């Protein structure tokens, strides 16, 4: 099948590359000239494990190509996936200008031929947007256009696996032609029996928001429990173990830390709040999820200042982990950005390290020095802050870390280390929802 993908970000590039890898002929179009030029040389502009190899292979086999020529890409194709960004406009509503301008461009291009057109909205869009896209296309193209909503559930860092082995595929459409083609496109990925759930477009759009709000709620829930553990002398990791062992609860998205970030959860929770308010509903739970998430970062910063003081001039602070989560170079809404900016505002010199996201972080956050290694960042630091749980930080040589730091103080926003071990190594160690480790203070009393 000939397929067009609009937008070569984390979703569009993964979708296009995986579809090409199953044998389709895929053209990816983007307005970002530099991004397309890079992709034309076979190089990925984003870090996603396994993606570079797949791009190279499918470009070499002439099944995958990249262009800025949208008009050509919208002609002579059997399905057009809209995968452009829908970032927060700044007031909690998603910015739909990309989706709507692509819709108009598709209508204009298709007005010059007689073929049927299938448009699949994969971007995360507020309920009712796919109907609006369909109405706009039908104005120009009448009945020869079919429209579907097909939300994407991939996780950055595991995107290829998530796309090719989905728990489910969701498609929202009233069009039989769209149903048939979407079925055909996804059949290779559903051979293990996972469902393709066909619903109406509005329910499809809502499933995506409900899924992200649900996952975000688990993160905020465990973080609220962590705060309570800290106040009451309990240990959130022990509590998590006890909770996650209940098969009704499970352990996914139940790790205490600095809260969620990235390009999806924050803006999608905001969109749920916005949709609820526009519908005259209180949106109480979604608002609380967001509030707890923001509080998590503020409270962590508060603990840093409680220990180091309000004025951090003359202090050098290291940050390990700059991406919003491990295995990606995406720094959008990353906790490290909030923390680094606040520390710099308080006068500190901040040196950050991330295995993949250093360049993107430096471009997005002013005045942070980027170190070439975790050791370079930590050497001579007055304190180390861990913001992302990259695997290489987990089994680090802690004795060596103690010797290279100017003062061995760690604020661990991801609970990577065992507090008892940190006590034995004479670190001063602050983590989330567990007792602080302060070498001069006695161990917390054991309750009978
Ligand atoms: P992104 O910001 O990484 O990429 C978007 C791309 O679209 C950019 O390359 C941009 O240049 C391009 N673009 C913008 N306007 C365009 C236009 N008019 N024509 C052609 N290209 C255009 O975005 P993303 O992270 O891939 O997310 C895309 C959508 O998928 C969003 O709605 C997002 O909420 C949703 N989503 C994202 C993820 C994720 O993990 N990133 C997961 C599921 C769903």
Tab-separated table of C-alpha atoms in Angstrom, residues 80-366:
chain	number	residue	atom	x	y	z
A	80	UNK	CA	-2.706	9.761	4.950
A	81	UNK	CA	-1.816	9.643	8.657
A	82	UNK	CA	-1.789	13.044	10.394
A	83	UNK	CA	0.900	12.819	13.102
A	84	UNK	CA	1.772	16.468	13.680
A	85	UNK	CA	2.255	17.878	17.176
A	86	UNK	CA	-0.657	19.176	19.270
A	87	UNK	CA	1.268	21.012	22.019
A	88	UNK	CA	-0.349	22.951	24.837
A	89	UNK	CA	-1.278	26.434	23.551
A	90	UNK	CA	-0.261	27.849	26.920
A	91	UNK	CA	-3.780	27.975	28.357
A	92	UNK	CA	-4.379	24.225	28.750
A	93	UNK	CA	-5.928	23.757	25.316
A	94	UNK	CA	-4.088	21.765	22.641
A	95	UNK	CA	-2.850	23.800	19.690
A	96	UNK	CA	-4.672	22.317	16.708
A	97	UNK	CA	-3.257	24.696	14.100
A	98	UNK	CA	-0.977	21.982	12.643
A	99	UNK	CA	-3.797	19.422	12.327
A	100	UNK	CA	-6.145	21.980	10.765
A	101	UNK	CA	-3.623	23.408	8.297
A	102	UNK	CA	-2.712	19.881	7.160
A	103	UNK	CA	-6.444	19.150	6.709
A	104	UNK	CA	-6.855	22.182	4.456
A	105	UNK	CA	-3.721	21.303	2.478
A	106	UNK	CA	-4.986	17.726	1.931
A	107	UNK	CA	-8.357	19.058	0.722
A	108	UNK	CA	-6.642	21.500	-1.662
A	109	UNK	CA	-4.318	18.830	-3.061
A	110	UNK	CA	-7.095	16.243	-3.503
A	111	UNK	CA	-9.335	18.769	-5.254
A	112	UNK	CA	-7.065	18.311	-8.298
A	113	UNK	CA	-7.685	14.557	-8.698
A	114	UNK	CA	-10.643	12.163	-8.644
A	115	UNK	CA	-9.250	9.392	-6.373
A	116	UNK	CA	-10.753	8.387	-3.034
A	117	UNK	CA	-8.962	9.850	-0.011
A	118	UNK	CA	-8.491	8.306	3.436
A	119	UNK	CA	-7.289	10.560	6.254
A	120	UNK	CA	-6.367	9.035	9.610
A	121	UNK	CA	-5.914	11.417	12.547
A	122	UNK	CA	-3.219	9.908	14.765
A	123	UNK	CA	-2.274	13.086	16.651
A	124	UNK	CA	-3.891	13.285	20.091
A	125	UNK	CA	-6.829	15.649	19.593
A	126	UNK	CA	-9.744	16.862	21.745
A	127	UNK	CA	-13.036	15.064	21.355
A	128	UNK	CA	-14.843	16.310	18.252
A	129	UNK	CA	-11.705	17.251	16.288
A	130	UNK	CA	-11.873	14.253	13.922
A	131	UNK	CA	-15.502	15.152	13.118
A	132	UNK	CA	-14.346	18.708	12.389
A	133	UNK	CA	-11.539	17.393	10.152
A	134	UNK	CA	-14.075	15.197	8.307
A	135	UNK	CA	-16.474	18.116	7.838
A	136	UNK	CA	-13.711	20.318	6.434
A	137	UNK	CA	-12.569	17.611	3.988
A	138	UNK	CA	-16.139	16.817	2.866
A	139	UNK	CA	-16.739	20.486	2.036
A	140	UNK	CA	-14.216	20.148	-0.791
A	141	UNK	CA	-14.159	16.423	-1.537
A	142	UNK	CA	-17.706	15.234	-0.776
A	143	UNK	CA	-18.237	11.499	-0.321
A	144	UNK	CA	-14.924	10.379	-1.732
A	145	UNK	CA	-13.175	11.142	1.556
A	146	UNK	CA	-13.120	8.736	4.518
A	147	UNK	CA	-11.832	9.824	7.914
A	148	UNK	CA	-10.751	7.880	10.987
A	149	UNK	CA	-9.253	8.622	14.369
A	150	UNK	CA	-6.474	6.253	15.376
A	151	UNK	CA	-4.781	7.306	18.621
A	152	UNK	CA	-1.225	6.208	19.264
A	153	UNK	CA	-0.213	4.600	22.559
A	154	UNK	CA	3.533	4.102	22.031
A	155	UNK	CA	5.963	5.023	24.797
A	156	UNK	CA	9.143	6.838	23.870
A	157	UNK	CA	12.075	4.540	24.612
A	158	UNK	CA	10.029	1.438	23.674
A	159	UNK	CA	8.250	2.918	20.683
A	160	UNK	CA	9.101	0.283	18.087
A	161	UNK	CA	8.063	-2.585	20.296
A	162	UNK	CA	4.896	-0.751	21.327
A	163	UNK	CA	3.973	-0.010	17.715
A	164	UNK	CA	4.658	-3.491	16.394
A	165	UNK	CA	3.268	-5.388	19.418
A	166	UNK	CA	0.410	-3.184	20.619
A	167	UNK	CA	-1.871	-4.225	23.495
A	168	UNK	CA	-4.656	-2.972	21.238
A	169	UNK	CA	-5.258	-0.722	18.293
A	170	UNK	CA	-8.113	1.746	18.552
A	171	UNK	CA	-9.881	3.124	15.499
A	172	UNK	CA	-12.785	5.578	15.524
A	173	UNK	CA	-14.711	5.888	12.302
A	174	UNK	CA	-18.159	5.629	10.724
A	175	UNK	CA	-16.701	4.862	7.255
A	176	UNK	CA	-16.603	1.278	5.994
A	177	UNK	CA	-13.766	2.130	3.582
A	178	UNK	CA	-11.697	3.451	6.482
A	179	UNK	CA	-12.470	0.379	8.605
A	180	UNK	CA	-11.277	-1.959	5.836
A	181	UNK	CA	-7.992	-0.142	5.211
A	182	UNK	CA	-7.166	0.367	8.898
A	183	UNK	CA	-7.834	-3.355	9.452
A	184	UNK	CA	-5.472	-4.224	6.607
A	185	UNK	CA	-2.714	-1.870	7.804
A	186	UNK	CA	-2.715	-3.171	11.389
A	187	UNK	CA	-3.328	-6.887	10.704
A	188	UNK	CA	0.414	-7.787	10.778
A	189	UNK	CA	0.735	-6.391	14.308
A	190	UNK	CA	-2.317	-8.140	15.747
A	191	UNK	CA	-1.472	-11.737	14.930
A	192	UNK	CA	-1.074	-12.619	18.626
A	193	UNK	CA	-4.769	-11.940	19.148
A	194	UNK	CA	-4.643	-8.412	20.526
A	195	UNK	CA	-7.785	-6.528	19.452
A	196	UNK	CA	-8.474	-3.798	16.959
A	197	UNK	CA	-11.180	-1.889	18.782
A	198	UNK	CA	-13.542	-0.157	16.338
A	199	UNK	CA	-15.544	2.653	17.875
A	200	UNK	CA	-16.963	6.027	16.862
A	201	UNK	CA	-14.457	8.896	16.422
A	202	UNK	CA	-15.384	10.705	19.632
A	203	UNK	CA	-14.975	7.609	21.789
A	204	UNK	CA	-11.658	6.895	20.079
A	205	UNK	CA	-10.372	10.393	20.873
A	206	UNK	CA	-11.605	10.003	24.458
A	207	UNK	CA	-9.919	6.600	24.913
A	208	UNK	CA	-6.532	8.248	24.347
A	209	UNK	CA	-7.143	10.994	26.902
A	210	UNK	CA	-8.671	8.580	29.403
A	211	UNK	CA	-5.664	6.234	29.066
A	212	UNK	CA	-3.136	9.006	29.659
A	213	UNK	CA	-5.130	10.535	32.512
A	214	UNK	CA	-5.381	7.089	34.135
A	215	UNK	CA	-1.620	6.458	33.871
A	216	UNK	CA	-0.841	9.974	35.113
A	217	UNK	CA	-3.221	9.419	38.032
A	218	UNK	CA	-1.227	6.367	39.141
A	219	UNK	CA	1.983	8.424	39.153
A	220	UNK	CA	0.372	11.230	41.151
A	221	UNK	CA	-1.240	8.706	43.489
A	222	UNK	CA	2.050	6.998	44.381
A	223	UNK	CA	3.731	10.384	44.770
A	224	UNK	CA	1.055	11.530	47.191
A	225	UNK	CA	1.553	8.285	49.133
A	226	UNK	CA	5.323	8.955	49.065
A	227	UNK	CA	4.831	12.375	50.632
A	228	UNK	CA	2.741	10.772	53.336
A	229	UNK	CA	5.353	8.034	53.890
A	230	UNK	CA	8.028	10.665	54.320
A	231	UNK	CA	5.944	12.544	56.874
A	232	UNK	CA	4.982	9.383	58.786
A	233	UNK	CA	8.339	7.559	58.755
A	234	UNK	CA	7.206	4.837	56.335
A	235	UNK	CA	9.164	3.715	53.264
A	236	UNK	CA	7.426	4.166	49.912
A	237	UNK	CA	9.429	1.356	48.279
A	238	UNK	CA	8.157	-1.119	50.873
A	239	UNK	CA	4.653	0.275	50.497
A	240	UNK	CA	4.909	0.001	46.709
A	241	UNK	CA	5.930	-3.643	47.021
A	242	UNK	CA	2.928	-4.334	49.189
A	243	UNK	CA	0.611	-2.489	46.815
A	244	UNK	CA	1.951	-3.787	43.507
A	245	UNK	CA	1.765	-7.419	44.630
A	246	UNK	CA	-2.012	-7.103	44.576
A	247	UNK	CA	-2.867	-8.260	41.055
A	248	UNK	CA	-5.794	-5.854	40.965
A	249	UNK	CA	-3.317	-2.986	41.334
A	250	UNK	CA	-0.059	-4.140	39.696
A	251	UNK	CA	3.192	-2.202	39.613
A	252	UNK	CA	3.148	-0.278	36.336
A	253	UNK	CA	3.300	3.526	36.533
A	254	UNK	CA	3.547	3.211	40.296
A	255	UNK	CA	7.062	4.490	40.997
A	256	UNK	CA	7.532	7.401	43.350
A	257	UNK	CA	9.706	10.127	41.892
A	258	UNK	CA	9.716	13.635	40.492
A	259	UNK	CA	6.417	13.109	38.705
A	260	UNK	CA	5.559	12.802	35.062
A	261	UNK	CA	6.840	15.025	32.257
A	262	UNK	CA	7.197	14.688	28.521
A	263	UNK	CA	5.130	15.906	25.632
A	264	UNK	CA	1.993	13.873	26.442
A	265	UNK	CA	0.873	13.463	30.063
A	266	UNK	CA	1.091	17.141	31.098
A	267	UNK	CA	-0.712	18.473	28.041
A	268	UNK	CA	-3.213	15.615	27.881
A	269	UNK	CA	-4.198	16.008	31.548
A	270	UNK	CA	-4.586	19.756	30.896
A	271	UNK	CA	-6.772	18.966	27.876
A	272	UNK	CA	-8.990	16.720	30.015
A	273	UNK	CA	-9.396	19.550	32.548
A	274	UNK	CA	-10.191	21.948	29.691
A	275	UNK	CA	-12.719	19.583	28.070
A	276	UNK	CA	-14.423	19.012	31.441
A	277	UNK	CA	-14.690	22.737	32.150
A	278	UNK	CA	-16.057	23.464	28.668
A	279	UNK	CA	-18.644	20.736	29.279
A	280	UNK	CA	-19.654	22.456	32.536
A	281	UNK	CA	-18.094	19.702	34.657
A	282	UNK	CA	-15.698	20.218	37.579
A	283	UNK	CA	-12.869	17.983	36.261
A	284	UNK	CA	-11.847	17.554	39.900
A	285	UNK	CA	-9.708	14.434	39.592
A	286	UNK	CA	-7.767	15.576	36.514
A	287	UNK	CA	-7.042	18.916	38.222
A	288	UNK	CA	-5.761	17.093	41.310
A	289	UNK	CA	-3.512	14.816	39.213
A	290	UNK	CA	-1.883	17.907	37.719
A	291	UNK	CA	-1.640	19.695	41.079
A	292	UNK	CA	0.080	16.735	42.772
A	293	UNK	CA	2.488	16.477	39.850
A	294	UNK	CA	3.510	20.115	40.093
A	295	UNK	CA	3.769	19.951	43.872
A	296	UNK	CA	6.175	17.018	43.575
A	297	UNK	CA	8.782	19.158	41.810
A	298	UNK	CA	8.226	22.138	44.108
A	299	UNK	CA	8.531	20.010	47.244
A	300	UNK	CA	11.768	18.437	45.980
A	301	UNK	CA	13.210	21.880	45.260
A	302	UNK	CA	12.097	22.965	48.723
A	303	UNK	CA	14.095	20.125	50.291
A	304	UNK	CA	17.169	21.099	48.264
A	305	UNK	CA	16.902	24.683	49.520
A	306	UNK	CA	16.209	23.553	53.087
A	307	UNK	CA	19.546	21.777	53.027
A	308	UNK	CA	21.681	24.049	50.845
A	309	UNK	CA	20.105	27.427	51.619
A	310	UNK	CA	18.127	29.911	49.554
A	311	UNK	CA	21.196	31.510	47.987
A	312	UNK	CA	23.180	28.989	45.965
A	313	UNK	CA	25.859	31.396	44.664
A	314	UNK	CA	29.298	29.779	44.740
A	315	UNK	CA	27.752	26.328	44.548
A	316	UNK	CA	28.219	23.884	41.714
A	317	UNK	CA	25.386	21.429	41.408
A	318	UNK	CA	25.428	18.363	39.173
A	319	UNK	CA	22.318	16.885	37.590
A	320	UNK	CA	22.264	13.311	36.306
A	321	UNK	CA	19.467	12.681	33.816
A	322	UNK	CA	18.049	15.486	31.686
A	323	UNK	CA	15.510	13.688	29.483
A	324	UNK	CA	11.970	13.450	30.843
A	325	UNK	CA	12.510	9.697	31.175
A	326	UNK	CA	15.196	7.151	30.290
A	327	UNK	CA	15.821	5.806	26.758
A	328	UNK	CA	14.762	9.014	25.017
A	329	UNK	CA	16.358	12.353	24.164
A	330	UNK	CA	13.031	14.148	24.626
A	331	UNK	CA	13.359	16.957	27.162
A	332	UNK	CA	9.872	18.444	26.825
A	333	UNK	CA	8.438	19.167	30.313
A	334	UNK	CA	11.378	17.296	31.860
A	335	UNK	CA	11.646	17.626	35.662
A	336	UNK	CA	15.364	18.363	35.162
A	337	UNK	CA	14.460	21.570	33.311
A	338	UNK	CA	12.315	22.863	36.207
A	339	UNK	CA	15.003	21.938	38.741
A	340	UNK	CA	17.955	23.322	36.731
A	341	UNK	CA	16.202	26.611	36.005
A	342	UNK	CA	15.272	27.119	39.677
A	343	UNK	CA	18.815	26.332	40.841
A	344	UNK	CA	20.325	28.740	38.312
A	345	UNK	CA	17.851	31.428	39.394
A	346	UNK	CA	19.091	30.868	42.968
A	347	UNK	CA	22.670	31.523	41.848
A	348	UNK	CA	24.060	27.994	41.359
A	349	UNK	CA	26.309	26.819	38.537
A	350	UNK	CA	24.634	23.732	37.108
A	351	UNK	CA	26.367	20.971	35.176
A	352	UNK	CA	24.135	18.321	33.654
A	353	UNK	CA	24.765	14.949	32.120
A	354	UNK	CA	22.474	12.665	30.151
A	355	UNK	CA	23.425	9.694	27.957
A	356	UNK	CA	21.300	11.012	25.053
A	357	UNK	CA	19.584	14.292	25.831
A	358	UNK	CA	22.491	16.689	26.533
A	359	UNK	CA	22.227	18.522	23.219
A	360	UNK	CA	18.444	18.895	23.322
A	361	UNK	CA	18.582	20.045	26.956
A	362	UNK	CA	21.252	22.667	26.244
A	363	UNK	CA	19.138	24.008	23.381
A	364	UNK	CA	16.041	24.253	25.596
A	365	UNK	CA	17.500	25.392	28.943
A	366	UNK	CA	19.851	28.366	29.100
